[in-house]
Amino acid sequence: MTRPYNFSAGPAAMPEAVLQQAAAEMLDWQGSGMGVMEMSHRGKEFMSIAATAEADLRELLAVPAHFRILFMQGGGLAENAIVPMNLSRGGVVDFVVTGSWSQKSAKEARKYAAANVVGSNEADHHTTLPSPAGWRLSSNAQYLHLCSNETIHGVEFHELPDLKALGSDAPLVIDFSSHVASRSVDWSRVGLAFGGAQKNLGPAGVTLVVVREDLLGHALSICPSAFDYKTVADNASMYNTPPTYSIYMAGLTFQWLKAQTEGALTGIAAMEAKNMAKARLLYDFIDGSGFYLNKVAKDCRSRMNIPFFLRDESRNDAFLAGAKAAGLLQLKGHKSVGGMRASIYNAMPLEGVQALVTYMRDFEQTQA
Ligand code: PMP
């Protein structure tokens, strides 16, 4: 059976091989007589699943030894509160606002700290990225937060800022929910990265946090124990019952990612090359068309989330109905932006993007 191509922004399509393996192991994980959902998180079977997932992720993303990997709950939005509760010390924190997600983060942080917006692309309707050289950094900021890929507006930092070079010792916090594991991360520039799993890592329910060890142990006294990074780290993410099945599925996804190849490249480097090729195909088609339009500046276009418009928006419903009939699902844009959005995460094969481009070309011709 060939399945339709699913362009959902999240929860999003998963690699088919991962779904098939999970199905095969549903009733009996590796001769244990138990499905993964039925295992104690303290038993040796699940402990080995979690330890393997963590080790595979560390290898895949080349996470240095002085960073801890945490599997938490609450998603990206809970991290908007958990990060300031752990890192702000009740002081000043800086935000770069580049779209809906960083905007939400700054608003939530104000409950716990004095949040300054030091850079913004609001004047450009979130279609550009403000250059780090122009950020007005606070001298006493406990950290600087940015969203490295804005899922709704489709802008992505292709290079993370070097805060030290800007004269700041503040750790950089990134929300990498919607492009985690799509490319490598320069950990020398990062203090903490967080992301929900439901786009590129697995099903909803688990939130990945990668945090530099020296940032642990400074939580505000009001911080719930289950959300104190130090407590979570000291208990190997098992202070309370973790989202076991989501961790298992993420672990299968990490193995799938490790097995990726592209020419001589493997793992994340292979995935990154595939993602660049997929994004290039779609952007080149849109840019070459007089019928479709992408409004994001070329140097900061997301490789994962590609919002686009039909120049004649009265054709939107026909476009979406035709797409669905052609096996191309969930292309409707976010309501705050309108138009269309193709999310082409790791699990989307090149063939899916080719099918989308073919459909878009055919649709344009039928409208002539
Ligand atoms: N940050 C980004 C960049 C996102 O794309 C999302 C979800 N779309 C969130 C945060 C919120 O994540 P959650 O729904 O898991 O809280």
Short mmCIF file of C-alpha atoms and ligand atoms in Angstrom, two decimals:
data_model
loop_
_atom_site.label_atom_id
_atom_site.label_comp_id
_atom_site.label_asym_id
_atom_site.label_seq_id
_atom_site.Cartn_x
_atom_site.Cartn_y
_atom_site.Cartn_z
CA MET A 1 0.00 0.00 0.00
CA THR A 2 1.37 3.42 -0.82
CA ARG A 3 0.28 6.04 1.64
CA PRO A 4 -0.52 9.65 0.76
CA TYR A 5 2.20 12.25 1.36
CA ASN A 6 1.44 14.14 4.56
CA PHE A 7 2.66 17.75 4.80
CA SER A 8 1.36 18.38 8.34
CA ALA A 9 3.30 20.90 10.46
CA GLY A 10 2.95 18.64 13.48
CA PRO A 11 2.19 16.14 14.75
CA ALA A 12 3.70 15.16 11.44
CA ALA A 13 4.41 12.20 9.20
CA MET A 14 6.78 9.60 10.66
CA PRO A 15 9.23 7.44 8.71
CA GLU A 16 7.25 4.48 7.43
CA ALA A 17 9.98 2.03 8.47
CA VAL A 18 9.64 3.29 12.05
CA LEU A 19 5.86 2.82 12.06
CA GLN A 20 6.26 -0.68 10.65
CA GLN A 21 8.83 -1.68 13.24
CA ALA A 22 6.63 -0.32 16.03
CA ALA A 23 3.68 -2.27 14.62
CA ALA A 24 5.73 -5.47 14.49
CA GLU A 25 6.82 -4.99 18.11
CA MET A 26 3.44 -3.81 19.41
CA LEU A 27 2.46 -7.01 21.24
CA ASP A 28 5.89 -8.37 22.11
CA TRP A 29 9.04 -6.26 22.31
CA GLN A 30 12.05 -8.44 21.50
CA GLY A 31 10.72 -11.61 23.16
CA SER A 32 9.94 -9.88 26.45
CA GLY A 33 6.28 -10.90 26.25
CA MET A 34 5.30 -7.25 26.73
CA GLY A 35 4.51 -4.33 24.48
CA VAL A 36 6.59 -1.21 25.25
CA MET A 37 3.51 0.62 26.58
CA GLU A 38 3.07 -2.11 29.18
CA MET A 39 6.56 -2.02 30.67
CA SER A 40 7.62 -0.50 33.95
CA HIS A 41 9.88 2.46 33.31
CA ARG A 42 12.15 1.05 36.02
CA GLY A 43 12.44 -2.39 34.43
CA LYS A 44 15.58 -3.46 32.58
CA GLU A 45 13.78 -3.59 29.23
CA PHE A 46 12.60 0.01 29.21
CA MET A 47 15.79 1.24 30.90
CA SER A 48 17.73 -0.21 27.96
CA ILE A 49 15.34 1.40 25.43
CA ALA A 50 15.79 4.81 27.07
CA ALA A 51 19.57 4.48 27.44
CA THR A 52 19.94 3.45 23.79
CA ALA A 53 17.74 6.34 22.64
CA GLU A 54 19.83 8.83 24.60
CA ALA A 55 23.15 7.41 23.38
CA ASP A 56 21.95 7.34 19.77
CA LEU A 57 20.77 10.95 19.96
CA ARG A 58 24.06 12.04 21.52
CA GLU A 59 25.95 10.39 18.68
CA LEU A 60 23.62 11.68 15.94
CA LEU A 61 23.67 15.31 17.04
CA ALA A 62 27.28 15.15 18.30
CA VAL A 63 26.19 16.42 21.73
CA PRO A 64 29.34 17.10 23.79
CA ALA A 65 29.87 15.34 27.13
CA HIS A 66 29.30 18.52 29.17
CA PHE A 67 25.68 18.68 27.97
CA ARG A 68 22.87 16.62 29.50
CA ILE A 69 20.08 15.14 27.41
CA LEU A 70 16.68 15.23 29.12
CA PHE A 71 13.41 13.66 28.03
CA MET A 72 10.62 15.76 29.54
CA GLN A 73 6.88 16.41 29.13
CA GLY A 74 4.83 19.52 28.44
CA GLY A 75 6.02 20.32 24.92
CA GLY A 76 7.60 23.49 23.65
CA LEU A 77 5.06 25.69 25.37
CA ALA A 78 5.80 24.27 28.80
CA GLU A 79 9.50 24.92 28.14
CA ASN A 80 8.58 28.58 27.65
CA ALA A 81 7.96 28.60 31.40
CA ILE A 82 10.43 25.88 32.44
CA VAL A 83 13.43 27.64 30.86
CA PRO A 84 12.96 30.95 32.73
CA MET A 85 12.13 29.07 35.94
CA ASN A 86 15.48 27.27 35.64
CA LEU A 87 17.77 29.81 34.03
CA SER A 88 16.54 33.35 34.66
CA ARG A 89 17.36 33.59 38.40
CA GLY A 90 14.48 36.08 38.37
CA GLY A 91 16.64 38.60 36.51
CA VAL A 92 16.84 39.93 32.98
CA VAL A 93 16.48 37.73 29.89
CA ASP A 94 16.79 38.71 26.22
CA PHE A 95 14.56 37.61 23.36
CA VAL A 96 14.84 37.79 19.61
CA VAL A 97 11.30 37.75 18.25
CA THR A 98 11.04 36.37 14.73
CA GLY A 99 7.55 34.90 14.58
CA SER A 100 4.67 33.43 16.57
CA TRP A 101 6.71 30.95 18.58
CA SER A 102 9.38 33.29 19.90
CA GLN A 103 6.64 35.85 20.57
CA LYS A 104 4.83 33.31 22.77
CA SER A 105 8.10 32.46 24.51
CA ALA A 106 8.82 36.10 25.41
CA LYS A 107 5.29 36.60 26.73
CA GLU A 108 5.46 33.53 28.98
CA ALA A 109 8.91 34.43 30.30
CA ARG A 110 7.53 37.73 31.64
CA LYS A 111 5.81 35.75 34.40
CA TYR A 112 9.21 34.84 35.81
CA ALA A 113 11.74 37.40 34.62
CA ALA A 114 12.21 40.80 32.99
CA ALA A 115 12.16 39.92 29.29
CA ASN A 116 13.67 42.38 26.79
CA VAL A 117 13.10 42.07 23.07
CA VAL A 118 16.54 42.86 21.64
CA GLY A 119 15.85 42.09 17.99
CA SER A 120 12.72 41.61 15.91
CA ASN A 121 11.52 41.13 12.36
CA GLU A 122 8.03 42.35 13.12
CA ALA A 123 8.32 45.37 10.80
CA ASP A 124 8.90 42.89 7.94
CA HIS A 125 5.92 40.74 8.97
CA HIS A 126 8.32 37.96 10.02
CA THR A 127 9.70 37.41 6.51
CA THR A 128 13.34 38.30 7.32
CA LEU A 129 15.72 37.72 10.24
CA PRO A 130 17.28 40.58 12.19
CA SER A 131 21.06 40.58 11.89
CA PRO A 132 22.80 39.71 15.21
CA ALA A 133 25.09 42.73 14.81
CA GLY A 134 22.05 44.95 15.37
CA TRP A 135 20.75 43.22 18.52
CA ARG A 136 20.74 45.49 21.58
CA LEU A 137 21.90 42.90 24.09
CA SER A 138 21.32 43.52 27.80
CA SER A 139 24.61 43.57 29.70
CA ASN A 140 23.12 41.54 32.56
CA ALA A 141 20.99 39.00 30.63
CA GLN A 142 20.87 35.50 32.12
CA TYR A 143 20.32 34.10 28.62
CA LEU A 144 19.19 35.02 25.13
CA HIS A 145 16.29 33.08 23.62
CA LEU A 146 15.53 32.64 19.93
CA CYS A 147 13.46 30.24 17.88
CA SER A 148 15.87 28.77 15.36
CA ASN A 149 13.06 27.72 13.01
CA GLU A 150 9.72 29.51 13.08
CA THR A 151 7.24 26.82 12.08
CA ILE A 152 4.42 29.19 11.12
CA HIS A 153 6.32 31.94 9.32
CA GLY A 154 8.91 29.70 7.70
CA VAL A 155 12.07 31.57 8.70
CA GLU A 156 15.15 29.66 9.84
CA PHE A 157 18.50 30.68 11.30
CA HIS A 158 20.92 28.82 9.03
CA GLU A 159 23.72 29.85 11.36
CA LEU A 160 23.34 30.35 15.09
CA PRO A 161 24.65 33.67 16.44
CA ASP A 162 27.97 33.67 18.25
CA LEU A 163 27.02 35.63 21.36
CA LYS A 164 30.63 35.73 22.60
CA ALA A 165 31.65 37.51 19.41
CA LEU A 166 28.90 40.03 20.18
CA GLY A 167 30.50 40.65 23.57
CA SER A 168 28.01 38.66 25.65
CA ASP A 169 28.60 35.77 28.04
CA ALA A 170 24.89 34.94 28.18
CA PRO A 171 24.04 31.39 27.16
CA LEU A 172 22.01 31.02 23.98
CA VAL A 173 18.68 29.20 24.37
CA ILE A 174 17.14 27.86 21.18
CA ASP A 175 13.69 26.49 20.51
CA PHE A 176 14.56 23.98 17.78
CA SER A 177 11.20 22.15 17.89
CA SER A 178 10.59 22.23 14.17
CA HIS A 179 14.04 21.56 12.75
CA VAL A 180 15.76 19.42 15.38
CA ALA A 181 17.74 16.63 13.73
CA SER A 182 17.27 18.13 10.27
CA ARG A 183 20.85 19.46 10.34
CA SER A 184 23.84 19.67 12.64
CA VAL A 185 23.99 21.97 15.68
CA ASP A 186 27.00 24.09 16.65
CA TRP A 187 26.96 23.30 20.37
CA SER A 188 29.81 25.72 21.07
CA ARG A 189 27.24 28.51 20.57
CA VAL A 190 24.39 26.94 22.57
CA GLY A 191 23.57 26.77 26.28
CA LEU A 192 20.23 25.02 26.02
CA ALA A 193 18.10 23.66 23.18
CA PHE A 194 14.55 22.37 23.50
CA GLY A 195 11.97 20.91 21.19
CA GLY A 196 8.80 18.86 21.17
CA ALA A 197 9.19 15.55 19.38
CA GLN A 198 6.11 15.64 17.20
CA LYS A 199 7.68 17.06 14.05
CA ASN A 200 11.04 15.47 13.50
CA LEU A 201 11.63 12.99 16.32
CA GLY A 202 8.51 10.94 16.91
CA PRO A 203 5.01 11.19 18.31
CA ALA A 204 3.82 13.99 20.61
CA GLY A 205 4.39 13.53 24.32
CA VAL A 206 8.12 13.79 24.81
CA THR A 207 10.10 17.04 24.86
CA LEU A 208 13.81 16.96 24.23
CA VAL A 209 16.03 19.28 26.28
CA VAL A 210 19.78 19.44 25.73
CA VAL A 211 21.38 21.60 28.41
CA ARG A 212 24.92 22.58 29.35
CA GLU A 213 25.76 21.09 32.72
CA ASP A 214 26.78 24.37 34.38
CA LEU A 215 23.24 25.73 33.82
CA LEU A 216 21.72 23.08 36.10
CA GLY A 217 20.93 23.77 39.75
CA HIS A 218 19.74 27.38 39.58
CA ALA A 219 15.95 26.90 39.49
CA LEU A 220 13.65 29.39 41.19
CA SER A 221 12.13 28.03 44.41
CA ILE A 222 8.67 28.05 42.78
CA CYS A 223 9.82 25.67 40.04
CA PRO A 224 7.97 22.32 40.27
CA SER A 225 10.44 19.54 41.13
CA ALA A 226 9.42 17.59 38.03
CA PHE A 227 10.47 20.59 35.93
CA ASP A 228 13.75 21.37 37.70
CA TYR A 229 16.38 20.40 35.13
CA LYS A 230 18.77 19.28 37.86
CA THR A 231 16.20 16.92 39.37
CA VAL A 232 15.38 15.55 35.93
CA ALA A 233 19.08 15.13 35.07
CA ASP A 234 19.97 13.55 38.43
CA ASN A 235 17.23 10.98 37.84
CA ALA A 236 18.13 10.22 34.21
CA SER A 237 14.74 11.66 33.10
CA MET A 238 12.92 9.19 35.37
CA TYR A 239 12.10 11.42 38.34
CA ASN A 240 8.48 10.73 37.46
CA THR A 241 7.07 8.31 34.90
CA PRO A 242 8.36 9.48 31.53
CA PRO A 243 6.33 9.25 28.28
CA THR A 244 7.69 5.78 27.68
CA TYR A 245 6.10 4.98 24.34
CA SER A 246 7.06 8.34 22.84
CA ILE A 247 10.66 7.82 23.97
CA TYR A 248 10.65 4.37 22.37
CA MET A 249 9.31 5.78 19.09
CA ALA A 250 11.86 8.59 19.17
CA GLY A 251 14.54 5.94 19.74
CA LEU A 252 13.42 4.05 16.64
CA THR A 253 13.52 7.34 14.71
CA PHE A 254 17.10 7.97 15.92
CA GLN A 255 18.10 4.54 14.57
CA TRP A 256 16.44 5.35 11.25
CA LEU A 257 18.32 8.65 11.15
CA LYS A 258 21.64 6.97 11.91
CA ALA A 259 21.08 4.65 8.95
CA GLN A 260 20.52 7.51 6.45
CA THR A 261 23.04 7.85 3.64
CA GLU A 262 23.48 10.35 0.82
CA GLY A 263 26.54 9.74 -1.32
CA ALA A 264 29.44 9.49 1.13
CA LEU A 265 27.43 11.19 3.89
CA THR A 266 25.71 9.37 6.75
CA GLY A 267 23.38 10.20 9.63
CA ILE A 268 22.52 13.88 10.19
CA ALA A 269 24.88 15.06 7.44
CA ALA A 270 23.02 12.82 4.98
CA MET A 271 19.67 14.02 6.30
CA GLU A 272 20.76 17.64 5.96
CA ALA A 273 21.80 17.11 2.33
CA LYS A 274 18.46 15.46 1.55
CA ASN A 275 16.58 18.28 3.28
CA MET A 276 18.47 20.92 1.29
CA ALA A 277 17.64 19.16 -1.98
CA LYS A 278 13.95 18.86 -1.07
CA ALA A 279 13.67 22.52 -0.05
CA ARG A 280 15.56 23.72 -3.12
CA LEU A 281 13.20 21.81 -5.41
CA LEU A 282 10.10 23.42 -3.92
CA TYR A 283 11.48 26.96 -3.55
CA ASP A 284 12.92 26.95 -7.08
CA PHE A 285 9.58 25.87 -8.46
CA ILE A 286 7.66 28.53 -6.51
CA ASP A 287 10.15 31.29 -7.41
CA GLY A 288 9.99 30.33 -11.09
CA SER A 289 6.21 30.49 -11.13
CA GLY A 290 3.98 33.48 -11.66
CA PHE A 291 1.11 31.57 -10.08
CA TYR A 292 2.58 30.83 -6.62
CA LEU A 293 4.49 33.05 -4.21
CA ASN A 294 6.77 32.67 -1.16
CA LYS A 295 7.31 35.94 0.73
CA VAL A 296 10.30 34.98 2.91
CA ALA A 297 13.72 36.53 2.18
CA LYS A 298 15.86 33.96 0.39
CA ASP A 299 18.70 33.80 2.91
CA CYS A 300 16.46 32.85 5.83
CA ARG A 301 13.95 30.50 4.29
CA SER A 302 13.13 27.42 6.33
CA ARG A 303 14.06 24.06 4.91
CA MET A 304 11.30 22.46 6.95
CA ASN A 305 8.24 24.71 6.74
CA ILE A 306 7.48 26.37 3.44
CA PRO A 307 4.53 28.76 3.48
CA PHE A 308 3.32 29.77 0.05
CA PHE A 309 0.40 31.55 -1.56
CA LEU A 310 -1.62 31.26 -4.71
CA ARG A 311 -1.51 34.75 -6.19
CA ASP A 312 -5.23 34.38 -6.78
CA GLU A 313 -6.50 33.29 -3.39
CA SER A 314 -9.99 32.57 -4.69
CA ARG A 315 -8.49 29.30 -5.97
CA ASN A 316 -7.36 28.11 -2.52
CA ASP A 317 -10.22 25.69 -1.87
CA ALA A 318 -9.91 24.11 -5.31
CA PHE A 319 -6.15 23.76 -4.78
CA LEU A 320 -6.59 21.99 -1.45
CA ALA A 321 -9.37 19.71 -2.70
CA GLY A 322 -7.30 18.72 -5.73
CA ALA A 323 -4.24 18.13 -3.57
CA LYS A 324 -6.15 15.82 -1.27
CA ALA A 325 -7.51 13.87 -4.24
CA ALA A 326 -3.92 13.54 -5.49
CA GLY A 327 -2.79 12.10 -2.14
CA LEU A 328 -1.16 15.27 -0.81
CA LEU A 329 -2.49 15.96 2.67
CA GLN A 330 -2.58 18.83 5.19
CA LEU A 331 -1.30 21.65 2.97
CA LYS A 332 -3.53 24.39 4.39
CA GLY A 333 -1.51 27.27 5.85
CA HIS A 334 -1.66 28.33 9.48
CA LYS A 335 -4.69 30.54 10.09
CA SER A 336 -2.54 33.49 11.19
CA VAL A 337 -0.68 33.56 7.86
CA GLY A 338 -3.21 32.05 5.45
CA GLY A 339 -2.39 30.45 2.11
CA MET A 340 -0.62 27.11 2.07
CA ARG A 341 2.21 25.53 4.01
CA ALA A 342 4.21 22.47 3.07
CA SER A 343 6.07 21.02 6.04
CA ILE A 344 8.77 18.75 4.66
CA TYR A 345 10.40 17.27 7.72
CA ASN A 346 12.95 14.46 7.73
CA ALA A 347 10.32 11.78 7.11
CA MET A 348 9.15 13.41 3.86
CA PRO A 349 10.97 11.70 0.99
CA LEU A 350 12.16 13.62 -2.08
CA GLU A 351 9.44 11.77 -4.03
CA GLY A 352 6.81 13.50 -1.88
CA VAL A 353 8.14 16.94 -2.78
CA GLN A 354 8.36 15.91 -6.44
CA ALA A 355 4.72 14.81 -6.30
CA LEU A 356 3.76 18.16 -4.77
CA VAL A 357 5.60 20.13 -7.46
CA THR A 358 3.99 18.03 -10.19
CA TYR A 359 0.57 18.65 -8.69
CA MET A 360 1.23 22.40 -8.36
CA ARG A 361 2.32 22.59 -12.02
CA ASP A 362 -0.72 20.60 -13.18
CA PHE A 363 -3.10 22.69 -11.06
CA GLU A 364 -1.72 25.90 -12.53
CA GLN A 365 -2.30 24.53 -16.05
CA THR A 366 -5.89 23.55 -15.34
CA GLN A 367 -6.56 27.11 -14.14
CA ALA A 368 -5.24 28.80 -17.29
N1 PMP B 1 7.88 25.99 19.31
C1 PMP B 1 7.79 25.75 17.99
C2 PMP B 1 8.85 26.25 17.08
C3 PMP B 1 6.69 25.01 17.51
O1 PMP B 1 6.60 24.77 16.20
C4 PMP B 1 5.72 24.54 18.41
C5 PMP B 1 4.54 23.70 17.95
N2 PMP B 1 4.11 23.85 16.69
C6 PMP B 1 5.85 24.85 19.76
C7 PMP B 1 6.95 25.57 20.18
C8 PMP B 1 4.83 24.41 20.75
O2 PMP B 1 5.01 23.08 21.00
P1 PMP B 1 3.99 22.23 21.88
O3 PMP B 1 2.67 22.26 21.18
O4 PMP B 1 4.64 20.89 21.90
O5 PMP B 1 3.91 22.86 23.23
#
